[in-house]
Short mmCIF file of C-alpha atoms and ligand atoms in Angstrom, two decimals:
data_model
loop_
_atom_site.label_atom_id
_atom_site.label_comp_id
_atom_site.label_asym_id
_atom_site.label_seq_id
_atom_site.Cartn_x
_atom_site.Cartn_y
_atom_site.Cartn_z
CA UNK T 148 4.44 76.11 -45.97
CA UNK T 149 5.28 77.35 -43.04
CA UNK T 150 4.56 76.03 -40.13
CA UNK T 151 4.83 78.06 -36.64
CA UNK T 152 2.87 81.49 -35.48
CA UNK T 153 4.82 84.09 -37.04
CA UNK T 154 2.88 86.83 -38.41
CA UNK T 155 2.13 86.57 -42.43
CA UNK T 156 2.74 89.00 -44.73
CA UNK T 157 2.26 89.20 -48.57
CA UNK T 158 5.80 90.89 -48.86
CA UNK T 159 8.55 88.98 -48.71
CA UNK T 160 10.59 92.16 -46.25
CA UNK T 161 7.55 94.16 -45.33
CA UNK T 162 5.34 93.56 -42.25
CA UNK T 163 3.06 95.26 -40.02
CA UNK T 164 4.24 94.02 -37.02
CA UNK T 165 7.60 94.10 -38.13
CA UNK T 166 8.48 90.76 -38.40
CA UNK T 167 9.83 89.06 -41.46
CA UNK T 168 7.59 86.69 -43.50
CA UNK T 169 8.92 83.39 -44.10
CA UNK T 170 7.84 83.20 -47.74
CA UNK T 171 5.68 84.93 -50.45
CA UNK T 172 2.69 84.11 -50.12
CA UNK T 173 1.01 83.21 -53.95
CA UNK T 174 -1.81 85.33 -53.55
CA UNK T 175 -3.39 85.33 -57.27
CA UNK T 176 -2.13 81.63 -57.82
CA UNK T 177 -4.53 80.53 -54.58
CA UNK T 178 -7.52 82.25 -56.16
CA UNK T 179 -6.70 80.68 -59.58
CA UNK T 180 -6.63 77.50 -57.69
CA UNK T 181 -10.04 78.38 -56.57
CA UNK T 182 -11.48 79.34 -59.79
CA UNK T 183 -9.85 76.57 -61.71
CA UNK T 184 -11.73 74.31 -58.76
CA UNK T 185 -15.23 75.87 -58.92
CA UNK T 186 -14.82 76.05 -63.09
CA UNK T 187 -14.33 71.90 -63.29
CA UNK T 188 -17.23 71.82 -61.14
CA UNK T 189 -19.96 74.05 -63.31
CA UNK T 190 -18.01 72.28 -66.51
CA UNK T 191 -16.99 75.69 -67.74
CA UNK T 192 -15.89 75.87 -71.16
CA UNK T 193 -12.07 76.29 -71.58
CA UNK T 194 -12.27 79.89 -73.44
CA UNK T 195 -14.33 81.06 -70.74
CA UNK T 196 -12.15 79.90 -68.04
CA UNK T 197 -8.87 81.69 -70.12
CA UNK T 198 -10.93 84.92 -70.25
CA UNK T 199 -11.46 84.86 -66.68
CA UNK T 200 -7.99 83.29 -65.41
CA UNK T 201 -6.30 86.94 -66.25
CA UNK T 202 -7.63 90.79 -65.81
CA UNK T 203 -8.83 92.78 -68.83
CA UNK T 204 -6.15 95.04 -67.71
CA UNK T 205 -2.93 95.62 -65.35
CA UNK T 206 -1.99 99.61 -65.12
CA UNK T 207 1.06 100.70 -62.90
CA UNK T 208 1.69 104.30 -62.14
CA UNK T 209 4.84 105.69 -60.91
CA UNK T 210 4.33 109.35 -59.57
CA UNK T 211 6.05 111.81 -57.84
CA UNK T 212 4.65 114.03 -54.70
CA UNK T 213 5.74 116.74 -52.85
CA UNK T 214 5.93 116.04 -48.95
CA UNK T 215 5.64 118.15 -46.08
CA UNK T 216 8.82 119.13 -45.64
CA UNK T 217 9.25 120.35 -48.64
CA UNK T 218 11.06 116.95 -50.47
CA UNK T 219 9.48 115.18 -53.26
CA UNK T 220 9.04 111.14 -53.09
CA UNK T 221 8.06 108.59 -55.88
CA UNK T 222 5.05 106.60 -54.73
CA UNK T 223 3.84 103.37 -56.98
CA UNK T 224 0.35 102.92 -57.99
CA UNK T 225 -2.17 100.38 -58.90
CA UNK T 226 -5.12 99.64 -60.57
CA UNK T 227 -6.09 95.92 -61.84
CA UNK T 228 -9.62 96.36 -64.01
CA UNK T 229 -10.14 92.08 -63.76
CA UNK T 230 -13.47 91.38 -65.50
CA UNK T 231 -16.63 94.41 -66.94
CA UNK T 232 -18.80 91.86 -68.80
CA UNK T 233 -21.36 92.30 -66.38
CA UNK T 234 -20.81 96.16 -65.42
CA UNK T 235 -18.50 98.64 -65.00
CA UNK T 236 -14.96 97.09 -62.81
CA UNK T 237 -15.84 97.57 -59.24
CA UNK T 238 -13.36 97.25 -56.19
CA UNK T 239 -11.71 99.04 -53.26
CA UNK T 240 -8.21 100.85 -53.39
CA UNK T 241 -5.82 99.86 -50.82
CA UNK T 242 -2.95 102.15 -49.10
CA UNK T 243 -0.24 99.20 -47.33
CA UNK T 244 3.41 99.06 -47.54
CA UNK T 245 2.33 95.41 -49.08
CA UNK T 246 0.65 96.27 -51.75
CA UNK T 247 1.81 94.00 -55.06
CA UNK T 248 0.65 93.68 -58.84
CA UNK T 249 -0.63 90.37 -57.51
CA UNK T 250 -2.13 90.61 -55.09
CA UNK T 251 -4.59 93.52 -56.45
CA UNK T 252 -5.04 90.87 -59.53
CA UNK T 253 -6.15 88.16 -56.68
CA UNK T 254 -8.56 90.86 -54.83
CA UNK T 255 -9.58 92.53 -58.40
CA UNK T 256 -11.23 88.92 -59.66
CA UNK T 257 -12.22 88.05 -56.65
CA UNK T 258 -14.44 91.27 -56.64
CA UNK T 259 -15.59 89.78 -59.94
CA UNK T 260 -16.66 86.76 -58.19
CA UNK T 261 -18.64 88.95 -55.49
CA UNK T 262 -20.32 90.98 -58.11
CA UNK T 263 -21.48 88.27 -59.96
CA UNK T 264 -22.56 85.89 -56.76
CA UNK T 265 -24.46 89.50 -55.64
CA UNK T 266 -26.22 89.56 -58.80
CA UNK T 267 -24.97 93.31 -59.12
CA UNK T 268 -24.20 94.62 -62.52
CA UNK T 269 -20.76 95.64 -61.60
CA UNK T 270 -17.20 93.38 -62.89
CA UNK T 271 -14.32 93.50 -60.73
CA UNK T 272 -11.22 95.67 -60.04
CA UNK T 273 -8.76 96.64 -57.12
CA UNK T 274 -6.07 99.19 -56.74
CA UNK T 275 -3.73 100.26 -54.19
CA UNK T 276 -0.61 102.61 -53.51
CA UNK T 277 2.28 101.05 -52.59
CA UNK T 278 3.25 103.08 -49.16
CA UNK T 279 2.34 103.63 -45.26
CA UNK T 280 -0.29 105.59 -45.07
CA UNK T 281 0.72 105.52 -41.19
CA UNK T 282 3.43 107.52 -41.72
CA UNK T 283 2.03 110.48 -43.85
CA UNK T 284 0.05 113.83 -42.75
CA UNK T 285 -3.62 114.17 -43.90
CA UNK T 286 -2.19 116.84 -46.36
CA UNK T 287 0.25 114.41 -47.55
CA UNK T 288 -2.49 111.63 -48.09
CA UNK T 289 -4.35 114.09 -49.59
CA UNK T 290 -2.08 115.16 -52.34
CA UNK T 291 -1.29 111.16 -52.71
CA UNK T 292 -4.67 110.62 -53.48
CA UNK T 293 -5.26 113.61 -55.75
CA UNK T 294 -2.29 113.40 -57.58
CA UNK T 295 -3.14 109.05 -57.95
CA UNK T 296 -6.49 109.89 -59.43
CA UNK T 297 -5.04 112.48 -61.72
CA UNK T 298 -3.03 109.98 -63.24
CA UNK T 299 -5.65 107.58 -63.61
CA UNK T 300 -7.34 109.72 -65.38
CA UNK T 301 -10.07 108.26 -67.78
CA UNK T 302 -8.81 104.74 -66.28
CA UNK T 303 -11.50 105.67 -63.95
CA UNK T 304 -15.02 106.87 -64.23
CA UNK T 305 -18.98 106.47 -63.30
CA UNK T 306 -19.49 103.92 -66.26
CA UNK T 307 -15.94 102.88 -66.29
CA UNK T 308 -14.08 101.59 -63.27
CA UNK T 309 -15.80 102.65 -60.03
CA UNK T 310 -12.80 102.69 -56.78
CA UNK T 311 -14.40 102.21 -53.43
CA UNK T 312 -12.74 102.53 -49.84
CA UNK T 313 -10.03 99.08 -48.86
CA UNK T 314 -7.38 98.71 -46.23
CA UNK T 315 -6.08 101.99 -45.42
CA UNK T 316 -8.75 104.44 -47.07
CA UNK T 317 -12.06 105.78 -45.80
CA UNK T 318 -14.40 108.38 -47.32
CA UNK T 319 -12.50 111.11 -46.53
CA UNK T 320 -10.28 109.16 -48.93
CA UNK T 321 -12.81 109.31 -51.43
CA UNK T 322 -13.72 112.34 -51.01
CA UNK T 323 -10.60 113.39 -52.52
CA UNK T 324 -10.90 110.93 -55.16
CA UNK T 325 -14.47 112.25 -56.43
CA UNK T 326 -13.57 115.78 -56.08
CA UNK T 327 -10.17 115.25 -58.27
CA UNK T 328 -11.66 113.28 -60.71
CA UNK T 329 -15.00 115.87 -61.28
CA UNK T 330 -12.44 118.67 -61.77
CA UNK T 331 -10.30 117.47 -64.12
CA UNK T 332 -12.53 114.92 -66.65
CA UNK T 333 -14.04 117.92 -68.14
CA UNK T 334 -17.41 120.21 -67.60
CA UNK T 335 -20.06 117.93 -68.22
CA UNK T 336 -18.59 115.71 -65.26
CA UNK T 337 -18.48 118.38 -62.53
CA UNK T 338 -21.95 117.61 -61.56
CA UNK T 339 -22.88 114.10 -63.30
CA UNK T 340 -20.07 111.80 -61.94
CA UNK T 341 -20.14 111.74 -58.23
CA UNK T 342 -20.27 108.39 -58.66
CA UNK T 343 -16.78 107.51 -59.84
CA UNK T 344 -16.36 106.48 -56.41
CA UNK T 345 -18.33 104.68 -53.30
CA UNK T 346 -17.95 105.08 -49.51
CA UNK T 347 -17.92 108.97 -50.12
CA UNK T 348 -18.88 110.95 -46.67
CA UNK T 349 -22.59 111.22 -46.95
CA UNK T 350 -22.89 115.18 -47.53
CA UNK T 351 -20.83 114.58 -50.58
CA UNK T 352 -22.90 112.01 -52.24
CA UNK T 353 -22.22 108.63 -50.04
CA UNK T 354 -25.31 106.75 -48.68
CA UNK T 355 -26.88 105.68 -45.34
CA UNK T 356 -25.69 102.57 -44.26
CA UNK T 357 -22.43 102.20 -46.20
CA UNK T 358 -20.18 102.55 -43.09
CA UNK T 359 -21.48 99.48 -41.73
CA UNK T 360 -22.29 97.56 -44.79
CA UNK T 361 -19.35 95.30 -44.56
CA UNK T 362 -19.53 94.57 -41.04
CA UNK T 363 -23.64 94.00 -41.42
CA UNK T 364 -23.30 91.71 -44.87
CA UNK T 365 -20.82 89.52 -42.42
CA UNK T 366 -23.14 89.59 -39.35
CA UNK T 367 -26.41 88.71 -41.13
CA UNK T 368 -24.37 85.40 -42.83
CA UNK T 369 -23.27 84.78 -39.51
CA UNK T 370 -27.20 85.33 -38.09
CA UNK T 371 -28.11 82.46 -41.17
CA UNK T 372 -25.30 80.03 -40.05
CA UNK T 373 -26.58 80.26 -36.58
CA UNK T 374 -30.19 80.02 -37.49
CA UNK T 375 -29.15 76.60 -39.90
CA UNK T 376 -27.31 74.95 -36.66
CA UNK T 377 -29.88 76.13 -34.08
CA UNK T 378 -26.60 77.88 -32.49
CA UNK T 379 -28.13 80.42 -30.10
CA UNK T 380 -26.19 84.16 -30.61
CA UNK T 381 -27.41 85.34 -27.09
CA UNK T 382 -24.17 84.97 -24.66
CA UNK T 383 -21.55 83.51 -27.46
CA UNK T 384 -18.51 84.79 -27.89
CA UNK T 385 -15.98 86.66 -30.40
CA UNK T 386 -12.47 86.74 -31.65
CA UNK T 387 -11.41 89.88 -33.95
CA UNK T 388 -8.45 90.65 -35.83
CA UNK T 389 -7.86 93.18 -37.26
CA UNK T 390 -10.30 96.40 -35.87
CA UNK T 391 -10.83 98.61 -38.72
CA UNK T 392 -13.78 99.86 -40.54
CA UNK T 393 -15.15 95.49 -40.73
CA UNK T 394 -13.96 94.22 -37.65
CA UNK T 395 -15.48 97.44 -35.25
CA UNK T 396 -18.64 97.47 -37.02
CA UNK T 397 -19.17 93.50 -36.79
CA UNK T 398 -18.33 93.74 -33.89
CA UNK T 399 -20.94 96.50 -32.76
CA UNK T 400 -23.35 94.74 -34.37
CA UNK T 401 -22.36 91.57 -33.11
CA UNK T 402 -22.99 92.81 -29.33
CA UNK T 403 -26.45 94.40 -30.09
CA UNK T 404 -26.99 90.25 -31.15
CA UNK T 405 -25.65 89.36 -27.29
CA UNK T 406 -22.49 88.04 -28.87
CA UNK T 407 -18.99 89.15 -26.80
CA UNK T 408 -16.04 90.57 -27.87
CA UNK T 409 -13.37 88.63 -25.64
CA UNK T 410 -10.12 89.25 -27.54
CA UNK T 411 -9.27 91.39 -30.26
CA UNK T 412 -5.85 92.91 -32.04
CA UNK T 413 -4.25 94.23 -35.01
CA UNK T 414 -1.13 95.27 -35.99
CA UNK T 415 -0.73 97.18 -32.83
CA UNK T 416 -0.70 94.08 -30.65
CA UNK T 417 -3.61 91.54 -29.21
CA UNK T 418 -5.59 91.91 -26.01
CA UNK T 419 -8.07 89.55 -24.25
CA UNK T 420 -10.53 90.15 -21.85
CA UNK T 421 -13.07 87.25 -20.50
CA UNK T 422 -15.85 89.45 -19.85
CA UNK T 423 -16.10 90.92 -23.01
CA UNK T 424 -14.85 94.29 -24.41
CA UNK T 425 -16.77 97.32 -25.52
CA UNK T 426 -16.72 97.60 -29.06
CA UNK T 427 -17.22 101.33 -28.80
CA UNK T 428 -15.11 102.43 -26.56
CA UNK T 429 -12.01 100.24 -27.98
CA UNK T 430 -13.46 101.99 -31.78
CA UNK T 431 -12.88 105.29 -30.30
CA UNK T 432 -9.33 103.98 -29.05
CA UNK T 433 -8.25 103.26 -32.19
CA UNK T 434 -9.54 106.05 -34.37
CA UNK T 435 -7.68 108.33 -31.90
CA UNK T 436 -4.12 106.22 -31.52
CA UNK T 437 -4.54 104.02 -35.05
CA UNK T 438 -4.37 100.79 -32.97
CA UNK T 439 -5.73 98.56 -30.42
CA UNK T 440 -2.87 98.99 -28.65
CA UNK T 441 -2.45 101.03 -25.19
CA UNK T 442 -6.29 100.06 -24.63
CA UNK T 443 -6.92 100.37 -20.70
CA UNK T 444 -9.09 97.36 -20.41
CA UNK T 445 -7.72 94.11 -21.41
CA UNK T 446 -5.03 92.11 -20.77
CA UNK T 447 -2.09 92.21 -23.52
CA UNK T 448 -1.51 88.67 -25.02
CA UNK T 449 0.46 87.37 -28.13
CA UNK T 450 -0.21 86.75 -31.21
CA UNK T 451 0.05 82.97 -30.88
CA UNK T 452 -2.57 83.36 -27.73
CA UNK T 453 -4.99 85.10 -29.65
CA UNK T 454 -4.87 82.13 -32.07
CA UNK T 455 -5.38 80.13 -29.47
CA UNK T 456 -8.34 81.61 -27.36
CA UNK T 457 -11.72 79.39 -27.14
CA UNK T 458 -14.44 81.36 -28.69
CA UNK T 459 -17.86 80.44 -30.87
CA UNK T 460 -16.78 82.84 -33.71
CA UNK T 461 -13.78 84.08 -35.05
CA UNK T 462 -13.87 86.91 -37.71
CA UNK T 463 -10.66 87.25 -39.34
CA UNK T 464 -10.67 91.64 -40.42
CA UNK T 465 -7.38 92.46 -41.60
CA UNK T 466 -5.45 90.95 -44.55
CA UNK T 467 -4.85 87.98 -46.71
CA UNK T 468 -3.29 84.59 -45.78
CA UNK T 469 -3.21 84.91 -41.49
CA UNK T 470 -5.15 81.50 -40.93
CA UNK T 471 -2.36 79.18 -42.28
CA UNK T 472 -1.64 75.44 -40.65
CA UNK T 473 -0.14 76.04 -37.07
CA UNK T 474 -3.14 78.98 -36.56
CA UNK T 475 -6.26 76.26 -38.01
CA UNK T 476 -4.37 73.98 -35.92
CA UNK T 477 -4.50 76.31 -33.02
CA UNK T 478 -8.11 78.32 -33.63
CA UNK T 479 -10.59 77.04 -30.72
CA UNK T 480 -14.08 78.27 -32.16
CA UNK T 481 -16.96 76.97 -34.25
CA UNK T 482 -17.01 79.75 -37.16
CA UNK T 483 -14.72 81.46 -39.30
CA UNK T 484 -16.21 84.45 -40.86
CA UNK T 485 -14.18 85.91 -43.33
CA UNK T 486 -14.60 90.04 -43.18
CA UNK T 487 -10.90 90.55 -44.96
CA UNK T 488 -10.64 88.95 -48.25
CA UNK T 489 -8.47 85.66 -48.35
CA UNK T 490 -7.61 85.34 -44.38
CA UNK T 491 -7.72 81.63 -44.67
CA UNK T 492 -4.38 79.71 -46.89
CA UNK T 493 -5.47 76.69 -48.70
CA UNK T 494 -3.74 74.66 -46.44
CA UNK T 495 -5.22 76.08 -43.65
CA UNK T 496 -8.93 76.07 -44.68
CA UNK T 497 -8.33 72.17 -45.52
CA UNK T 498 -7.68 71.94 -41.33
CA UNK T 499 -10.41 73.90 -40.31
CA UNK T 500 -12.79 71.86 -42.45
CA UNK T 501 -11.05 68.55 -41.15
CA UNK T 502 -11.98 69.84 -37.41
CA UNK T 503 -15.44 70.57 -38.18
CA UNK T 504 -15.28 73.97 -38.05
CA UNK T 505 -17.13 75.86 -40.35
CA UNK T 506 -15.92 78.84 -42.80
CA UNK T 507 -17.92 81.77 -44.45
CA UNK T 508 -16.19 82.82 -47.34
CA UNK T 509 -15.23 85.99 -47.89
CA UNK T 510 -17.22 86.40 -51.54
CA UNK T 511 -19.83 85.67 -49.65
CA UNK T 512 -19.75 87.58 -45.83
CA UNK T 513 -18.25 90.25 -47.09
CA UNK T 514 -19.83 91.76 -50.33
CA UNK T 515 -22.27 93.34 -48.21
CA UNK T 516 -19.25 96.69 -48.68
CA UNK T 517 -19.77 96.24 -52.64
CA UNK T 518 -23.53 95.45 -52.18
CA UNK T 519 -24.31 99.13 -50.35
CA UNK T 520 -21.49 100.97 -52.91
CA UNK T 521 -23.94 99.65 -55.74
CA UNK T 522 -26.77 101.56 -54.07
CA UNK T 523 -24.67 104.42 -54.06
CA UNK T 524 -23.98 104.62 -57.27
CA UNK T 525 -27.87 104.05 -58.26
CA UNK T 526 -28.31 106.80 -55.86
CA UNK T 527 -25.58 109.07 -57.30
CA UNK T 528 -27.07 108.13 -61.34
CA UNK T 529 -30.54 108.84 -60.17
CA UNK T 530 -30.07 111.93 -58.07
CA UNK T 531 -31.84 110.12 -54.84
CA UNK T 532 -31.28 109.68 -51.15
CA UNK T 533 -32.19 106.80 -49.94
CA UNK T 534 -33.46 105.92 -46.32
CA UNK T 535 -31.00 104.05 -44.05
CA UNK T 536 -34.45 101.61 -43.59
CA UNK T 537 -34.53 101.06 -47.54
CA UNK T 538 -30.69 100.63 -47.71
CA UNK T 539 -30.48 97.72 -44.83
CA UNK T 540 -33.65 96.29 -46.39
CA UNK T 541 -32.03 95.92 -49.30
CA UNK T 542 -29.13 94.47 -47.97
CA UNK T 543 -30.67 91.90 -45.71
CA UNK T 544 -32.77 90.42 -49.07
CA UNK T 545 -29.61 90.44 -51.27
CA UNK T 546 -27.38 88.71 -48.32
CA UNK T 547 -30.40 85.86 -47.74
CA UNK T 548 -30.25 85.39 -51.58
CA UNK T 549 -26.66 84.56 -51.78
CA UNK T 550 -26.19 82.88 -48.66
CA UNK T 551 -29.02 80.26 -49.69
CA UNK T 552 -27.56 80.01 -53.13
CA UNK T 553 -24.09 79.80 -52.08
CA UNK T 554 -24.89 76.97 -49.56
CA UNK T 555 -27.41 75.51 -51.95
CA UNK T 556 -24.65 75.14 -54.32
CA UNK T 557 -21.94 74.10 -51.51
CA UNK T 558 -24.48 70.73 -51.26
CA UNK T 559 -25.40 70.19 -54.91
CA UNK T 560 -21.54 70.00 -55.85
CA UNK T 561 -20.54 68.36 -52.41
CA UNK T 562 -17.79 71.14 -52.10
CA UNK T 563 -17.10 74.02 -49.72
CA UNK T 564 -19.18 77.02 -49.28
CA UNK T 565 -15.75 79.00 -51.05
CA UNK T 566 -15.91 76.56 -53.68
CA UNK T 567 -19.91 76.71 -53.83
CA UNK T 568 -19.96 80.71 -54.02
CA UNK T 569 -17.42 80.69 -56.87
CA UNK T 570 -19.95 78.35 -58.90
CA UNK T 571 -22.42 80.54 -58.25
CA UNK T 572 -20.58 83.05 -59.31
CA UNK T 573 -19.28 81.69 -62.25
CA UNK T 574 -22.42 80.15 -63.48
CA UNK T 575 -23.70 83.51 -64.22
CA UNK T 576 -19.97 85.00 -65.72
CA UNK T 577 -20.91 81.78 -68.01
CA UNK T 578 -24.02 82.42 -69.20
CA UNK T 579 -23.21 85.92 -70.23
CA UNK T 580 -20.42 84.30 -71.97
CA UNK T 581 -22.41 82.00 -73.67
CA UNK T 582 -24.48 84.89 -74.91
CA UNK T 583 -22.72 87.45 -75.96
CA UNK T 584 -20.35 85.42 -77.16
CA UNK T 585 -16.64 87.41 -77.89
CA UNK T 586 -16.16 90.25 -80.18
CA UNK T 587 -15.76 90.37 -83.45
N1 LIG M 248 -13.01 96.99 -50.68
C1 LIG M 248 -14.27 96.35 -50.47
C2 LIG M 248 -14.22 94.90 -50.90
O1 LIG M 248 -13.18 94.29 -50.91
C3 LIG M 248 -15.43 97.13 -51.06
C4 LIG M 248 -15.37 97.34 -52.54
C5 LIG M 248 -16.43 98.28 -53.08
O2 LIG M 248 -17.26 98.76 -52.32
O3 LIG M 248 -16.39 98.53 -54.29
O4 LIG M 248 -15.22 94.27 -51.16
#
């Protein structure tokens, strides 16, 4: 393990702030480790835990586009479908120059975790494109995307495998993604399938409150934690990384709470400012220059002084494995709420837990994304528009549900509250098990 501040990376030569990784980072083996954990702990029968240790289904696409300048490049595709026996697979599709088989197969069951612990009847699944979306045109990503969800084909669909937005995509993303699939699955499907895909821009078939939903799942788990410790929200403080779609909405919504940005940063660089920054302004920063970096107010720090900054919460929003040992050794703060999916390594959620600080787990604070994407499908199946009241209603009773049931658990079992949402989780993949028993 390695041991000093350098910046992680899932790729063993790729890195978003250009520095090399020391090692690969085991991605699908740590959430094994997890499951294997949580499955012990439920006493899981052994066939279940085999079904669930591997996805249904692994499908790589290679597939050639033709770039602005009038060349033609091979991009690599993914699309991990983990777990359906509780609904169609359900998961995000990420655009990095990281992007691995195995790491979609770690984020594809861990959506199957979420699902179940949400109660939703979705399974899990996770795709990506291996590539930079940085360093394309919006009429290059949009020929990446259309000609990606040509080639999945009937690999996708409404009551199939459902692709939502992830690191690198938006809805304009899947915008392109509906409107390829509808025009090329056939006739019936021009109309009935808008929703193949979630976090569509609202005029074509999205939902109220789906922007957000991430970033509000994450802050209402952090509202219960504070509520449990009789930790007052007025006048704490913040530390983001990574200030995409999570971390700028958590922390928008963090601020309307009287909670203070004071240092942010992603792969840009990381800034610091002791009166707080304002989460709008440094939004519209980024969406127009694609980083934090260059913002006017702020003073520019490292990443080993972001690590280091005293604050009451810190909401890792970027990618997997960037709270190892030297940066739990290093974190001043009370909370870790996990927006980005895996932020903490085993090794460094055992430290954070040894110095009493706490850690939401990402199955838990941030399935509020998934949560919303399910009431956009029900909204797409039903023909309805919901109101952004009903939507965040909705949310705020399914979040209190699994946050008391994950924490419930966490006690019962004298584990984590990882461990605890994973038994929550898994108690219901179980039962269904149990049921249905396998076919033939
Ligand atoms: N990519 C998000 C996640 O990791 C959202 C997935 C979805 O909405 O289907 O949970």
């Amino acid at each position: 393990m390695n041991d000093s501040l350098v910046p992680r990376q899932s790729s063993p030569n790729l890195s978003s702030t250009g520095a090399p990784a020391a090692e690969r980072y085991d991605f699908f083996g740590v959430v094994q480790g997890y499951l294997r954990e949580a499955a012990a702990l439920v006493e899981m029968p052994a066939e279940t835990l085999a079904i669930l240790s591997q996805p249904k289904q692994e499908i790589i696409i290679h597939f050639p586009v033709r770039l602005d300048d009038g060349t033609v490049s091979m991009f690599k595709g993914y699309r991990i479908q983990h777990n359906n026996i509780l609904g169609p697979y359900k998961g995000g599709l990420r655009y990095h120059a990281a992007v691995t088989l195995d790491d979609c197969k770690a984020l594809a069951s861990m959506m199957t975790w979420k699902c179940a612990l949400m109660n939703l009847p979705l399974g899990g699944g996770k795709g990506g494109i291996k590539f930079d979306p940085r360093k394309f045109s919006q009429n290059e990503l949009e020929r990446i995307t259309r000609r990606f969800i040509h080639a999945l084909g009937s690999n996708i669909g409404p009551w199939h495998d459902i692709p939502a937005p992830d690191v690198g995509t938006n809805a304009q993303t899947m915008a392109w993604a509906m409107d390829t699939y509808v025009n090329t699955v056939g006739y019936l499907a021009h109309t009935s399938a808008k929703g193949v895909v979630t976090g569509k821009p609202l005029a074509s078939g999205g939902t109220l409150g789906r922007p957000k939903a991430t970033g509000q799942g994450l802050v209402h788990c952090i509202r219960y934690w504070a509520e449990e410790k009789g930790f007052a929200l007025e006048g704490a403080t913040v530390a983001i990384q990574g200030y995409g779609n999570v971390g700028s909405y958590s922390a928008a919504l963090l601020s309307k709470l009287g909670v203070s940005m004071i240092a942010v940063g992603d792969h840009g660089g990381y800034l610091h400012s002791p009166e707080g920054f304002n989460p709008h302004k440094l939004h519209e920063h980024v969406r127009k220059n694609g980083s934090v970096l260059g913002y006017p107010s702020g003073e520019p720090i490292t990443r080993e002084q972001f690590f280091r900054i005293k604050c009451d919460i810190f909401v890792p929003a970027a990618l997997e494995n960037q709270i190892g040992v030297a940066e739990a050794r290093a974190l001043d703060t009370k909370l870790v709420a996990e927006g980005a999916n895996g932020p903490c390594s085993p090794d460094g959620e055992r430290i954070l837990l040894e110095r009493g600080i706490d850690i939401l787990p990402d199955v838990l604070a941030n399935s509020g994304g998934v949560t919303v994407s399910y009431y956009e499908w029900v909204q797409n199946n039903r023909s309805e528009s919901w109101t952004l009241e009903e939507v965040d209603e909705r949310l705020e009773v399914a979040m209190k549900r699994a946050y008391r049931k994950t924490m419930e658990m966490a006690r019962q079992k004298n584990t984590t509250a990882r461990i605890g949402a994973y038994c929550v989780a898994l108690q219901l993949l179980m039962t269904v098990y149990a049921e249905r028993q396998i076919w033939p």
